[in-house]
Amino acid sequence: MRGFFMLSTEEIIAEVAHQMKQKFSGEETGHDWYHIERVWKNAKLISANEECDPFIVELGALLHDVADHKFVEDFEKETNERVNQILSALNVSSDAIEQVLHIVHNCSFKGGIGENKMKSIEGLIVQDADRLDAIGAIGIARTFAFGGKFGNMIYDPEVLPVDFQSEDQYRKTRTHTINHFYEKLLKLKQLMNTTTGKSLAEKRHQYMEEFLKQFYGEWEGKF
Ligand code: ADP
Ligand code: NI
């Protein structure tokens, strides 16, 4: 922090981006800085077509993975502390911090069970931006990177996907990575919130369908 009392919104965004880059460079579970940067870009793209507060969208996108429920003991508490710490040091208003916290608390897929708790348009945009990065070519790469990191097999035809009934069950079940396509990735297209998000998801979804077709074909030695 450079110690200016009143920063412009551009300066605040640049500073938050800088801090996130420092903190998340080299992270290996799918939430590295470049994931954050892609979500930030996607969010800006989507927000150009929506009536929204771009400052909240950009802060939400940059901070959406500041704490990961898989790795912290108390996700709510960690999220509140980290977001408050970063933004209040930059003199962001408490109203804006509240809006950002709503986004960060509710962004994650968590098995896609029950109603979407994200209520603000800014949050719906960030959620779409994050979901776009979980599908398509990038999504495929991230999902196999995640599977490898956690020691999962790429595929086992004897182990079928699970129709999860709770967030806890979604979090605790670890099978092979192909199952993750059915348990999450292929569901995301239907869950997109914005028109722009939906149309971007369409192409990425088709690409995953193609990938799976090719994968099973090669698995069977058909081509
Ligand atoms: P979210 O925050 O939306 O719940 P995660 O933090 O669980 O997403 O996932 C981060 C990345 O790792 C995503 O690309 C996601 O699809 C992938 N991933 C999550 N769980 C698994 C899994 N069981 N197998 C393979 N990839 C996974
Ligand atoms: Ni994310």
Short mmCIF file of C-alpha atoms and ligand atoms in Angstrom, two decimals:
data_model
loop_
_atom_site.label_atom_id
_atom_site.label_comp_id
_atom_site.label_asym_id
_atom_site.label_seq_id
_atom_site.Cartn_x
_atom_site.Cartn_y
_atom_site.Cartn_z
CA MET A 1 0.00 0.00 0.00
CA ARG A 2 1.27 3.38 -0.95
CA GLY A 3 -0.42 5.21 1.88
CA PHE A 4 -2.71 7.55 -0.05
CA PHE A 5 -5.79 8.37 1.94
CA MET A 6 -8.26 8.66 -0.93
CA LEU A 7 -7.62 6.35 -3.84
CA SER A 8 -9.64 6.37 -7.05
CA THR A 9 -11.68 3.25 -7.86
CA GLU A 10 -9.09 2.38 -10.55
CA GLU A 11 -6.27 2.64 -8.02
CA ILE A 12 -8.15 0.47 -5.51
CA ILE A 13 -8.77 -2.20 -8.14
CA ALA A 14 -5.13 -2.11 -9.27
CA GLU A 15 -3.95 -2.44 -5.66
CA VAL A 16 -6.27 -5.37 -4.92
CA ALA A 17 -5.14 -7.06 -8.15
CA HIS A 18 -1.52 -6.52 -7.12
CA GLN A 19 -2.10 -8.05 -3.68
CA MET A 20 -3.95 -11.05 -5.12
CA LYS A 21 -1.17 -11.64 -7.65
CA GLN A 22 1.42 -11.61 -4.85
CA LYS A 23 -0.61 -13.98 -2.70
CA PHE A 24 -1.87 -16.47 -5.29
CA SER A 25 0.97 -16.83 -7.79
CA GLY A 26 1.87 -20.51 -8.04
CA GLU A 27 -1.20 -21.81 -6.19
CA GLU A 28 -1.79 -25.35 -7.48
CA THR A 29 -5.39 -26.32 -6.77
CA GLY A 30 -7.11 -24.29 -9.47
CA HIS A 31 -7.22 -20.94 -7.72
CA ASP A 32 -3.93 -19.48 -8.88
CA TRP A 33 -3.57 -15.81 -9.87
CA TYR A 34 -4.24 -16.57 -13.55
CA HIS A 35 -7.60 -18.12 -12.64
CA ILE A 36 -8.41 -14.93 -10.74
CA GLU A 37 -7.23 -12.81 -13.66
CA ARG A 38 -9.36 -14.78 -16.16
CA VAL A 39 -12.42 -14.47 -13.93
CA TRP A 40 -11.75 -10.73 -13.64
CA LYS A 41 -11.59 -10.46 -17.46
CA ASN A 42 -14.72 -12.59 -17.95
CA ALA A 43 -16.55 -10.49 -15.36
CA LYS A 44 -15.63 -7.25 -17.13
CA LEU A 45 -16.81 -8.71 -20.43
CA ILE A 46 -20.17 -9.79 -18.99
CA SER A 47 -20.71 -6.59 -17.04
CA ALA A 48 -20.45 -4.48 -20.21
CA ASN A 49 -23.91 -5.87 -21.13
CA GLU A 50 -25.53 -5.55 -17.69
CA GLU A 51 -26.81 -2.70 -15.57
CA CYS A 52 -24.46 -2.97 -12.61
CA ASP A 53 -21.80 -1.32 -10.47
CA PRO A 54 -18.53 -2.25 -12.23
CA PHE A 55 -16.44 -1.40 -9.14
CA ILE A 56 -18.26 -4.05 -7.09
CA VAL A 57 -18.04 -6.56 -9.96
CA GLU A 58 -14.28 -6.10 -10.29
CA LEU A 59 -13.62 -6.29 -6.54
CA GLY A 60 -15.88 -9.35 -6.27
CA ALA A 61 -14.08 -11.07 -9.15
CA LEU A 62 -10.63 -10.30 -7.73
CA LEU A 63 -11.55 -11.48 -4.22
CA HIS A 64 -13.94 -14.35 -4.98
CA ASP A 65 -11.39 -17.06 -4.04
CA VAL A 66 -9.61 -15.19 -1.25
CA ALA A 67 -10.46 -18.09 1.09
CA ASP A 68 -11.18 -21.64 -0.11
CA HIS A 69 -13.74 -23.65 1.85
CA LYS A 70 -11.67 -26.79 1.14
CA PHE A 71 -8.63 -25.46 2.94
CA VAL A 72 -9.76 -23.15 5.74
CA GLU A 73 -11.46 -24.26 8.92
CA ASP A 74 -14.09 -21.52 9.03
CA PHE A 75 -14.79 -20.21 5.52
CA GLU A 76 -17.21 -17.44 6.61
CA LYS A 77 -14.86 -16.09 9.24
CA GLU A 78 -11.73 -16.25 7.05
CA THR A 79 -13.57 -14.58 4.17
CA ASN A 80 -14.87 -11.77 6.38
CA GLU A 81 -11.48 -11.16 7.92
CA ARG A 82 -9.49 -11.22 4.70
CA VAL A 83 -11.91 -9.10 2.65
CA ASN A 84 -12.31 -6.55 5.45
CA GLN A 85 -8.59 -6.36 6.01
CA ILE A 86 -7.75 -5.75 2.35
CA LEU A 87 -10.57 -3.33 1.57
CA SER A 88 -10.72 -1.29 4.74
CA ALA A 89 -6.98 -0.57 4.43
CA LEU A 90 -7.85 1.00 1.07
CA ASN A 91 -10.70 3.03 2.59
CA VAL A 92 -13.43 1.20 0.69
CA SER A 93 -16.83 2.07 2.22
CA SER A 94 -18.49 -0.44 4.53
CA ASP A 95 -21.47 -0.58 2.16
CA ALA A 96 -19.20 -1.61 -0.75
CA ILE A 97 -17.42 -4.15 1.51
CA GLU A 98 -20.82 -5.68 2.38
CA GLN A 99 -21.65 -6.03 -1.31
CA VAL A 100 -18.30 -7.65 -2.05
CA LEU A 101 -18.72 -10.03 0.89
CA HIS A 102 -22.12 -11.14 -0.43
CA ILE A 103 -20.34 -12.13 -3.67
CA VAL A 104 -17.41 -13.91 -2.03
CA HIS A 105 -19.63 -15.87 0.37
CA ASN A 106 -21.97 -17.14 -2.33
CA CYS A 107 -19.86 -17.62 -5.45
CA SER A 108 -18.91 -21.26 -5.12
CA PHE A 109 -20.71 -24.14 -6.86
CA LYS A 110 -20.83 -26.42 -3.76
CA GLY A 111 -22.55 -29.20 -5.66
CA GLY A 112 -25.17 -26.87 -7.17
CA ILE A 113 -27.77 -28.10 -4.67
CA GLY A 114 -30.72 -25.92 -3.66
CA GLU A 115 -31.46 -22.31 -4.60
CA ASN A 116 -28.74 -19.93 -5.67
CA LYS A 117 -27.97 -17.70 -2.68
CA MET A 118 -26.34 -15.08 -4.88
CA LYS A 119 -28.79 -12.20 -5.11
CA SER A 120 -27.06 -9.11 -6.52
CA ILE A 121 -26.53 -8.59 -10.26
CA GLU A 122 -22.84 -7.93 -9.52
CA GLY A 123 -22.64 -11.33 -7.81
CA LEU A 124 -24.50 -13.13 -10.56
CA ILE A 125 -21.97 -11.70 -13.03
CA VAL A 126 -18.98 -12.85 -10.97
CA GLN A 127 -20.54 -16.29 -10.52
CA ASP A 128 -20.95 -16.63 -14.30
CA ALA A 129 -17.38 -15.44 -14.85
CA ASP A 130 -16.07 -18.03 -12.37
CA ARG A 131 -18.18 -20.80 -13.91
CA LEU A 132 -16.93 -19.99 -17.40
CA ASP A 133 -13.41 -20.68 -16.16
CA ALA A 134 -14.52 -24.11 -14.90
CA ILE A 135 -15.69 -25.24 -18.37
CA GLY A 136 -14.25 -25.42 -21.89
CA ALA A 137 -10.58 -26.10 -22.59
CA ILE A 138 -9.43 -24.25 -19.47
CA GLY A 139 -12.01 -26.11 -17.38
CA ILE A 140 -10.76 -29.47 -18.67
CA ALA A 141 -7.16 -28.53 -17.88
CA ARG A 142 -8.03 -27.26 -14.39
CA THR A 143 -10.07 -30.30 -13.54
CA PHE A 144 -7.32 -32.77 -14.44
CA ALA A 145 -4.76 -30.61 -12.63
CA PHE A 146 -7.01 -30.73 -9.54
CA GLY A 147 -7.54 -34.49 -9.87
CA GLY A 148 -3.78 -35.10 -10.14
CA LYS A 149 -3.02 -32.89 -7.17
CA PHE A 150 -5.49 -34.88 -5.05
CA GLY A 151 -4.28 -38.27 -6.33
CA ASN A 152 -7.47 -39.17 -8.22
CA MET A 153 -7.52 -41.46 -11.26
CA ILE A 154 -8.37 -39.91 -14.62
CA TYR A 155 -11.14 -42.45 -15.23
CA ASP A 156 -12.55 -45.71 -13.92
CA PRO A 157 -15.50 -46.98 -16.00
CA GLU A 158 -16.67 -49.09 -13.04
CA VAL A 159 -17.22 -46.06 -10.82
CA LEU A 160 -20.26 -44.07 -11.89
CA PRO A 161 -21.01 -40.39 -11.15
CA VAL A 162 -22.95 -39.56 -8.00
CA ASP A 163 -26.17 -37.56 -7.86
CA PHE A 164 -25.28 -35.54 -4.77
CA GLN A 165 -27.94 -34.77 -2.18
CA SER A 166 -25.93 -32.39 -0.03
CA GLU A 167 -23.01 -30.00 -0.19
CA ASP A 168 -21.19 -32.09 2.36
CA GLN A 169 -21.55 -35.22 0.25
CA TYR A 170 -20.29 -33.29 -2.83
CA ARG A 171 -17.25 -32.08 -0.92
CA LYS A 172 -16.36 -35.45 0.62
CA THR A 173 -16.81 -37.69 -2.39
CA ARG A 174 -13.63 -38.13 -4.41
CA THR A 175 -13.70 -40.52 -7.32
CA HIS A 176 -12.08 -40.13 -10.73
CA THR A 177 -11.85 -36.94 -12.75
CA ILE A 178 -14.19 -37.94 -15.61
CA ASN A 179 -16.97 -38.16 -13.01
CA HIS A 180 -16.40 -34.51 -12.17
CA PHE A 181 -17.66 -33.61 -15.64
CA TYR A 182 -21.06 -35.15 -14.79
CA GLU A 183 -21.07 -33.99 -11.19
CA LYS A 184 -20.27 -30.36 -12.00
CA LEU A 185 -18.85 -29.20 -15.32
CA LEU A 186 -21.66 -30.28 -17.65
CA LYS A 187 -24.27 -28.84 -15.26
CA LEU A 188 -22.86 -25.32 -15.35
CA LYS A 189 -24.29 -24.30 -18.75
CA GLN A 190 -27.83 -24.61 -17.36
CA LEU A 191 -26.90 -22.63 -14.27
CA MET A 192 -25.57 -19.53 -16.03
CA ASN A 193 -27.28 -16.33 -14.88
CA THR A 194 -26.67 -13.72 -17.60
CA THR A 195 -27.35 -13.69 -21.35
CA THR A 196 -23.67 -13.08 -22.13
CA GLY A 197 -22.64 -15.83 -19.72
CA LYS A 198 -25.07 -18.27 -21.31
CA SER A 199 -23.85 -17.61 -24.81
CA LEU A 200 -20.17 -17.91 -23.83
CA ALA A 201 -20.93 -21.11 -21.93
CA GLU A 202 -22.56 -22.69 -24.99
CA LYS A 203 -19.33 -22.98 -26.99
CA ARG A 204 -17.28 -24.13 -24.02
CA HIS A 205 -19.89 -26.76 -23.18
CA GLN A 206 -19.85 -28.16 -26.71
CA TYR A 207 -16.07 -28.36 -26.55
CA MET A 208 -16.30 -30.53 -23.40
CA GLU A 209 -18.89 -32.80 -25.05
CA GLU A 210 -16.48 -33.24 -27.98
CA PHE A 211 -13.61 -33.96 -25.60
CA LEU A 212 -15.61 -36.67 -23.81
CA LYS A 213 -16.63 -38.29 -27.09
CA GLN A 214 -13.00 -38.40 -28.22
CA PHE A 215 -11.87 -39.63 -24.78
CA TYR A 216 -14.31 -42.60 -24.73
CA GLY A 217 -13.48 -43.38 -28.38
CA GLU A 218 -9.78 -43.58 -27.58
CA TRP A 219 -10.52 -45.52 -24.38
CA GLU A 220 -12.33 -48.16 -26.41
CA GLY A 221 -9.61 -48.13 -29.08
CA LYS A 222 -12.16 -47.07 -31.68
CA PHE A 223 -10.10 -44.26 -33.17
P1 ADP B 1 -15.94 -24.14 -6.56
O1 ADP B 1 -15.27 -23.02 -5.82
O2 ADP B 1 -16.77 -23.67 -7.71
O3 ADP B 1 -16.68 -25.08 -5.65
P2 ADP B 1 -13.62 -25.68 -6.51
O4 ADP B 1 -12.84 -24.76 -5.65
O5 ADP B 1 -14.18 -26.89 -5.87
O6 ADP B 1 -14.79 -24.92 -7.23
O7 ADP B 1 -12.76 -26.11 -7.73
C1 ADP B 1 -11.63 -25.49 -8.30
C2 ADP B 1 -11.30 -26.18 -9.63
O8 ADP B 1 -11.05 -27.57 -9.41
C3 ADP B 1 -12.45 -26.15 -10.64
O9 ADP B 1 -11.97 -26.07 -11.95
C4 ADP B 1 -13.17 -27.43 -10.37
O10 ADP B 1 -14.00 -27.88 -11.41
C5 ADP B 1 -12.04 -28.36 -10.05
N1 ADP B 1 -12.50 -29.43 -9.15
C6 ADP B 1 -13.20 -29.30 -8.02
N2 ADP B 1 -13.49 -30.51 -7.47
C7 ADP B 1 -12.93 -31.42 -8.32
C8 ADP B 1 -12.87 -32.85 -8.35
N3 ADP B 1 -13.43 -33.59 -7.40
N4 ADP B 1 -12.21 -33.44 -9.39
C9 ADP B 1 -11.64 -32.69 -10.34
N5 ADP B 1 -11.67 -31.35 -10.39
C10 ADP B 1 -12.30 -30.71 -9.38
NI NI B 2 -12.86 -19.27 -8.73
#
